[in-house]
């Protein structure tokens, strides 16, 4: 994963953006006049670049909390900031949801479990049954904390215990509905 730097950031220094470790693809249809704004939006949102002009776009998962925090910070400091609609720890994932220029919802996320069986066990358990939506979090506070621990090269700097604590969903009781407006 090749990091890239963002210039002119707050005093703590530069934020490094990482390319995700895995991709899935999605085809999005848009109007001809909105094609360029959509392409630019996804290049910024996903830290991607165009390798072939086609109506197929990519969706990605980030490999670390630091990589997702770096991307959030980059998006919020763009000339035209891209801010999340909803930030939530679902349990299996820590997720940020955005809306593209055509109104499509996009999820950027980090897996919270190292093993798919652990995620499946969590989703089959009583905590997930009581609250399948998850626990909201403040993205500024969350990213500031994570980025304060990042190594100088932009890699994850939090201890394994700290990462586990950050990925563990806080219990808030029953929650069965999406946030208003989502």
XYZ file of N, CA and C in Angstrom:
546
model
N 0.837 -1.173 0.000
C 0.000 0.000 0.000
C 0.881 1.235 0.000
N 0.803 1.995 -1.046
C 1.613 3.198 -1.154
C 0.884 4.380 -0.540
N 1.450 4.979 0.511
C 0.797 6.144 1.108
C 0.999 7.374 0.236
N 0.102 8.320 0.348
C 0.262 9.613 -0.302
C -0.017 10.691 0.732
N 0.630 11.826 0.603
C 0.505 12.870 1.620
C -0.437 13.974 1.169
N -1.064 14.610 2.125
C -1.912 15.769 1.900
C -1.153 16.971 2.453
N -1.094 18.039 1.699
C -0.336 19.225 2.106
C -1.199 20.198 2.902
N -0.542 21.145 3.580
C -1.208 22.242 4.289
C -2.218 21.770 5.322
N -1.811 20.886 6.180
C -2.694 20.378 7.212
C -2.390 21.060 8.538
N -3.200 20.791 9.552
C -2.976 21.391 10.865
C -1.565 21.125 11.391
N -1.183 21.808 12.445
C 0.178 21.777 12.961
C 0.784 20.400 13.214
N -0.028 19.380 13.439
C 0.543 18.067 13.756
C 1.304 17.492 12.570
N 1.175 18.063 11.383
C 1.914 17.582 10.231
C 1.004 17.037 9.164
N 1.608 16.278 8.274
C 0.846 15.793 7.133
C 0.080 14.523 7.463
N -1.020 14.358 6.781
C -1.824 13.149 6.901
C -1.509 12.290 5.699
N -1.268 11.040 5.941
C -0.955 10.114 4.866
C -2.204 9.312 4.561
N -2.504 9.141 3.278
C -3.661 8.357 2.854
C -3.158 7.026 2.313
N -3.849 5.959 2.660
C -3.455 4.648 2.188
C -4.499 4.097 1.234
N -4.028 3.318 0.286
C -4.922 2.632 -0.618
C -5.454 1.401 0.098
N -6.753 1.129 0.005
C -7.328 -0.030 0.687
C -6.740 -1.348 0.199
N -6.871 -2.361 1.034
C -6.322 -3.674 0.686
C -7.256 -4.475 -0.193
N -8.532 -4.134 -0.217
C -9.461 -4.912 -1.033
C -10.487 -3.997 -1.674
N -10.984 -4.434 -2.821
C -11.968 -3.670 -3.567
C -13.117 -4.572 -3.993
N -14.266 -3.986 -4.095
C -15.399 -4.626 -4.751
C -15.845 -3.617 -5.790
N -16.610 -4.045 -6.772
C -17.002 -3.075 -7.783
C -18.509 -2.892 -7.830
N -18.870 -1.703 -8.266
C -20.265 -1.306 -8.372
C -20.402 -0.509 -9.660
N -21.466 -0.726 -10.387
C -21.739 0.080 -11.569
C -22.743 1.146 -11.177
N -22.398 2.401 -11.394
C -23.296 3.521 -11.115
C -23.612 4.219 -12.431
N -24.872 4.407 -12.670
C -25.300 5.131 -13.859
C -25.568 6.570 -13.474
N -25.140 7.487 -14.335
C -25.374 8.905 -14.091
C -25.650 9.586 -15.422
N -26.000 10.840 -15.371
C -26.257 11.594 -16.595
C -24.929 12.002 -17.220
N -24.902 12.202 -18.534
C -23.645 12.620 -19.175
C -23.065 13.897 -18.560
N -23.932 14.859 -18.202
C -23.423 16.114 -17.637
C -22.893 15.944 -16.211
N -23.274 14.882 -15.527
C -22.799 14.659 -14.164
C -21.655 13.646 -14.108
N -21.244 13.106 -15.271
C -20.205 12.077 -15.274
C -18.888 12.592 -14.688
N -18.422 13.762 -15.127
C -17.146 14.278 -14.612
C -17.215 14.592 -13.119
N -18.286 15.271 -12.613
C -18.359 15.488 -11.161
C -18.400 14.178 -10.361
N -19.097 13.168 -10.890
C -19.148 11.867 -10.197
C -17.760 11.229 -10.180
N -17.069 11.269 -11.312
C -15.728 10.691 -11.384
C -14.797 11.378 -10.389
N -14.831 12.710 -10.347
C -13.980 13.450 -9.407
C -14.346 13.133 -7.960
N -15.647 13.055 -7.672
C -16.105 12.723 -6.323
C -15.530 11.381 -5.881
N -15.633 10.356 -6.724
C -15.146 9.036 -6.338
C -13.623 8.983 -6.273
N -12.936 9.711 -7.118
C -11.471 9.770 -7.001
C -11.079 10.340 -5.646
N -11.753 11.415 -5.217
C -11.468 12.000 -3.903
C -11.916 11.089 -2.774
N -13.140 10.573 -2.868
C -13.696 9.754 -1.795
C -12.875 8.499 -1.553
N -12.436 7.867 -2.627
C -11.797 6.561 -2.508
C -10.274 6.601 -2.609
N -9.697 7.796 -2.752
C -8.257 7.904 -2.969
C -7.867 7.061 -4.178
N -8.635 7.246 -5.246
C -8.467 6.446 -6.452
C -8.021 7.331 -7.610
N -7.634 6.699 -8.686
C -7.347 7.427 -9.915
C -7.920 6.627 -11.078
N -8.220 7.323 -12.164
C -8.835 6.696 -13.329
C -7.748 5.991 -14.128
N -7.944 4.695 -14.366
C -7.018 3.947 -15.206
C -7.657 3.593 -16.543
N -8.989 3.680 -16.596
C -9.730 3.429 -17.835
C -11.055 4.162 -17.718
N -11.419 4.912 -18.722
C -12.681 5.648 -18.690
C -13.804 4.683 -19.037
N -14.667 4.425 -18.029
C -15.760 3.473 -18.160
C -16.772 3.808 -17.068
N -18.031 3.416 -17.223
C -19.000 3.745 -16.163
C -18.919 2.833 -14.936
N -17.845 2.086 -14.778
C -17.691 1.202 -13.624
C -16.822 1.894 -12.577
N -17.315 1.969 -11.351
C -16.578 2.594 -10.257
C -16.230 1.556 -9.204
N -15.370 1.919 -8.269
C -14.948 0.968 -7.248
C -15.426 1.356 -5.858
N -15.507 0.380 -5.014
C -15.870 0.536 -3.599
C -14.790 -0.177 -2.811
N -14.412 0.336 -1.668
C -13.287 -0.276 -0.973
C -13.480 -0.377 0.531
N -12.719 -1.288 1.116
C -12.643 -1.429 2.570
C -11.217 -1.096 2.976
N -11.059 -0.373 4.050
C -9.735 -0.001 4.528
C -9.226 -1.064 5.490
N -7.907 -1.251 5.498
C -7.336 -2.338 6.283
C -7.113 -1.979 7.744
N -7.044 -0.685 8.064
C -6.797 -0.288 9.451
C -7.674 0.907 9.818
N -7.839 1.095 11.110
C -8.550 2.278 11.591
C -7.813 3.543 11.159
N -6.482 3.493 11.191
C -5.692 4.653 10.792
C -5.952 5.020 9.337
N -6.008 4.034 8.459
C -6.267 4.314 7.041
C -7.636 4.969 6.853
N -8.652 4.493 7.566
C -9.983 5.100 7.463
C -9.977 6.506 8.058
N -9.299 6.701 9.176
C -9.208 8.033 9.788
C -8.470 9.004 8.863
N -7.421 8.530 8.206
C -6.698 9.375 7.255
C -7.611 9.799 6.115
N -8.400 8.873 5.604
C -9.300 9.185 4.497
C -10.377 10.174 4.942
N -10.927 9.965 6.135
C -11.924 10.903 6.665
C -11.329 12.312 6.748
N -10.123 12.420 7.308
C -9.495 13.728 7.467
C -9.264 14.383 6.111
N -8.803 13.599 5.144
C -8.591 14.133 3.799
C -9.902 14.663 3.219
N -10.958 13.867 3.307
C -12.241 14.258 2.716
C -12.805 15.519 3.357
N -12.664 15.640 4.662
C -13.233 16.818 5.334
C -12.409 18.074 5.089
N -11.160 17.933 4.645
C -10.318 19.096 4.393
C -10.153 19.399 2.906
N -10.896 18.708 2.038
C -10.877 19.017 0.607
C -11.396 20.433 0.383
N -11.073 21.009 -0.767
C -11.595 22.334 -1.113
C -13.120 22.352 -1.008
N -13.748 21.288 -1.486
C -15.188 21.092 -1.298
C -15.319 19.893 -0.360
N -15.410 20.122 0.949
C -15.417 19.014 1.913
C -16.491 17.968 1.610
N -16.119 16.722 1.828
C -17.046 15.595 1.710
C -17.204 15.046 3.121
N -18.367 15.278 3.705
C -18.606 14.893 5.097
C -19.555 13.708 5.168
N -19.370 12.843 6.161
C -20.241 11.670 6.272
C -21.654 12.036 6.728
N -22.607 11.236 6.242
C -24.002 11.328 6.690
C -24.163 10.666 8.041
N -23.400 9.579 8.240
C -23.560 8.752 9.433
C -22.240 8.061 9.698
N -21.799 8.073 10.942
C -20.611 7.328 11.364
C -21.045 6.410 12.493
N -20.758 5.121 12.340
C -21.319 4.136 13.256
C -20.399 2.925 13.385
N -20.341 2.388 14.587
C -19.709 1.093 14.807
C -20.848 0.090 14.840
N -20.969 -0.687 13.755
C -22.034 -1.686 13.662
C -21.745 -2.910 14.532
N -20.520 -3.071 14.931
C -20.078 -4.286 15.619
C -19.105 -5.002 14.700
N -19.599 -5.562 13.587
C -18.697 -6.200 12.636
C -17.802 -5.206 11.888
N -18.272 -3.969 11.733
C -17.497 -2.952 11.029
C -17.588 -1.604 11.739
N -16.577 -0.785 11.514
C -16.638 0.640 11.839
C -16.842 1.318 10.496
N -17.934 2.066 10.361
C -18.370 2.540 9.050
C -18.639 4.034 9.012
N -18.370 4.596 7.843
C -18.721 5.983 7.539
C -19.513 5.963 6.242
N -20.668 6.609 6.265
C -21.528 6.652 5.089
C -21.518 8.046 4.489
N -21.389 8.095 3.172
C -21.351 9.343 2.423
C -22.408 9.296 1.319
N -22.684 10.462 0.737
C -23.592 10.536 -0.397
C -22.819 11.146 -1.571
N -22.939 10.523 -2.748
C -22.261 11.044 -3.929
C -23.121 12.118 -4.609
N -22.603 12.757 -5.681
C -23.358 13.831 -6.326
C -24.723 13.412 -6.877
N -24.921 12.132 -7.149
C -26.223 11.651 -7.616
C -27.116 11.193 -6.475
N -26.644 11.278 -5.235
C -27.455 10.890 -4.084
C -27.276 9.451 -3.637
N -26.385 8.686 -4.281
C -26.118 7.313 -3.857
C -25.386 7.319 -2.525
N -25.699 6.356 -1.666
C -24.999 6.222 -0.383
C -23.809 5.285 -0.558
N -22.677 5.686 0.011
C -21.443 4.920 -0.079
C -20.927 4.677 1.326
N -20.519 3.452 1.595
C -19.974 3.099 2.905
C -18.477 2.868 2.781
N -17.695 3.572 3.593
C -16.280 3.277 3.775
C -16.177 2.628 5.142
N -15.449 1.508 5.229
C -15.466 0.777 6.492
C -14.193 -0.001 6.741
N -14.028 -0.375 8.002
C -12.955 -1.252 8.463
C -13.619 -2.435 9.150
N -13.142 -3.637 8.848
C -13.634 -4.817 9.563
C -13.153 -4.752 11.006
N -14.048 -5.037 11.943
C -13.688 -4.988 13.363
C -13.207 -6.323 13.907
N -13.426 -7.390 13.185
C -12.978 -8.711 13.624
C -11.921 -9.218 12.655
N -10.910 -9.884 13.184
C -9.847 -10.427 12.344
C -10.281 -11.686 11.612
N -11.326 -12.303 12.099
C -11.785 -13.580 11.560
C -13.278 -13.486 11.241
N -13.667 -13.955 10.073
C -15.073 -13.885 9.658
C -15.981 -14.667 10.607
N -15.468 -15.739 11.216
C -16.283 -16.512 12.157
C -16.612 -15.701 13.412
N -15.652 -14.874 13.861
C -15.921 -14.000 15.013
C -17.022 -13.001 14.669
N -16.961 -12.439 13.471
C -17.997 -11.491 13.035
C -19.347 -12.189 12.942
N -19.358 -13.388 12.389
C -20.610 -14.149 12.282
C -21.175 -14.480 13.657
N -20.301 -14.854 14.597
C -20.749 -15.148 15.965
C -21.361 -13.908 16.611
N -20.726 -12.751 16.418
C -21.267 -11.513 16.977
C -22.651 -11.230 16.396
N -22.783 -11.387 15.084
C -24.062 -11.092 14.428
C -25.146 -12.097 14.796
N -24.756 -13.276 15.226
C -25.735 -14.286 15.643
C -26.082 -14.166 17.125
N -25.411 -13.258 17.825
C -25.583 -13.140 19.271
C -26.647 -12.152 19.698
N -26.912 -12.114 20.999
C -27.987 -11.275 21.537
C -27.720 -9.768 21.431
N -26.464 -9.334 21.510
C -26.172 -7.896 21.418
C -26.526 -7.348 20.037
N -26.218 -8.118 19.007
C -26.539 -7.683 17.644
C -28.043 -7.758 17.401
N -28.676 -8.771 17.952
C -30.125 -8.900 17.808
C -30.832 -7.703 18.448
N -30.329 -7.256 19.594
C -30.931 -6.124 20.292
C -30.627 -4.802 19.563
N -29.461 -4.723 18.929
C -29.055 -3.479 18.271
C -28.307 -3.796 16.973
N -29.038 -4.073 15.888
C -28.370 -4.355 14.624
C -27.832 -3.102 13.926
N -28.244 -1.921 14.374
C -27.808 -0.668 13.743
C -26.405 -0.270 14.179
N -26.121 -0.382 15.477
C -24.802 -0.023 15.976
C -24.810 1.212 16.847
N -23.615 1.685 17.153
C -23.403 2.823 18.033
C -22.721 3.938 17.245
N -23.353 5.103 17.198
C -22.785 6.245 16.485
C -21.521 6.732 17.191
N -20.638 7.354 16.431
C -19.448 7.961 17.023
C -19.176 9.299 16.346
N -18.459 10.151 17.057
C -18.080 11.462 16.540
C -16.833 11.281 15.668
N -16.924 11.530 14.356
C -15.783 11.256 13.487
C -14.573 12.148 13.753
N -14.804 13.387 14.192
C -13.670 14.273 14.479
C -12.885 13.780 15.689
N -13.597 13.485 16.760
C -12.956 12.985 17.980
C -12.262 11.649 17.700
N -12.953 10.751 17.001
C -12.448 9.420 16.670
C -11.173 9.520 15.839
N -11.228 10.300 14.747
C -10.070 10.382 13.856
C -8.900 11.109 14.513
N -9.190 12.155 15.280
C -8.117 12.882 15.965
C -7.350 11.947 16.902
N -8.073 11.127 17.646
C -7.423 10.190 18.566
C -6.562 9.184 17.793
N -7.129 8.590 16.765
C -6.405 7.568 15.998
C -5.185 8.167 15.305
N -5.362 9.330 14.683
C -4.243 9.947 13.969
C -3.151 10.430 14.918
N -3.500 10.730 16.160
C -2.482 11.130 17.142
C -1.553 9.965 17.477
N -2.000 8.747 17.227
C -1.203 7.552 17.513
C -0.468 7.026 16.280
N -0.794 7.543 15.084
C -0.218 7.018 13.843
C 1.297 7.176 13.835
N 1.957 6.228 13.213
C 3.407 6.288 13.054
C 3.756 7.364 12.027
N 4.996 7.866 12.027
C 5.381 8.916 11.071
C 5.150 8.536 9.607
N 5.232 7.237 9.285
C 5.006 6.806 7.905
C 3.526 6.611 7.584
N 2.645 6.902 8.554
C 1.210 6.804 8.312
C 0.590 5.474 8.680
N 1.403 4.525 9.080
C 0.865 3.213 9.449
C 0.211 3.264 10.828
N -0.548 2.224 11.132
C -1.228 2.093 12.423
C -0.207 2.212 13.550
N -0.479 3.088 14.508
C 0.433 3.280 15.623
C -0.151 2.873 16.958
N -1.446 2.596 16.983
C -2.097 2.180 18.229
C -1.675 0.770 18.592
N -1.644 0.484 19.875
C -1.315 -0.865 20.337
C -2.446 -1.812 19.947
N -2.170 -3.113 19.865
C -3.239 -4.069 19.567
C -4.408 -3.964 20.552
N -4.111 -3.723 21.827
C -5.185 -3.589 22.822
C -6.022 -2.340 22.555
N -5.366 -1.255 22.157
C -6.079 -0.016 21.848
C -6.947 -0.191 20.600
N -6.408 -0.848 19.577
C -7.180 -1.104 18.355
C -8.408 -1.937 18.689
N -8.215 -2.980 19.504
C -9.351 -3.827 19.891
C -10.406 -3.007 20.637
N -9.967 -2.143 21.540
C -10.918 -1.309 22.291
C -11.667 -0.361 21.355
N -10.962 0.233 20.396
C -11.602 1.142 19.445
C -12.593 0.419 18.538
N -12.297 -0.834 18.215
C -13.171 -1.604 17.329
C -14.336 -2.253 18.066
N -14.278 -2.314 19.383
C -15.352 -2.935 20.159
C -16.520 -1.965 20.273
N -17.672 -2.406 19.814
C -18.862 -1.551 19.835
C -19.327 -1.306 21.257
N -19.629 -0.060 21.577
C -20.174 0.285 22.894
C -21.639 -0.132 22.947
N -22.044 -0.697 24.067
C -23.441 -1.104 24.239
C -24.282 0.113 24.601
N -25.357 0.332 23.845
C -26.267 1.453 24.115
C -27.703 0.973 24.299
N -27.876 -0.337 24.387
C -29.226 -0.868 24.518
C -29.855 -1.109 23.156
N -31.169 -1.169 23.152
C -31.896 -1.511 21.926
C -31.860 -0.369 20.911
N -31.607 -0.736 19.661
C -31.659 0.203 18.543
C -31.971 -0.592 17.292
N -33.147 -0.378 16.747
C -33.585 -1.155 15.588
C -33.800 -0.303 14.339
N -33.666 1.024 14.464
C -33.975 1.883 13.325
C -32.769 2.717 12.909
N -32.730 2.997 11.612
C -31.695 3.868 11.067
C -31.878 5.290 11.586
N -30.828 6.093 11.562
C -30.981 7.485 11.991
C -31.950 8.229 11.066
N -32.599 9.229 11.604
C -33.542 10.023 10.822
C -32.820 10.649 9.625
N -33.439 10.582 8.471
C -32.864 11.161 7.267
C -31.914 10.257 6.519
N -31.637 9.093 7.065
C -30.723 8.186 6.394
C -31.514 7.310 5.439
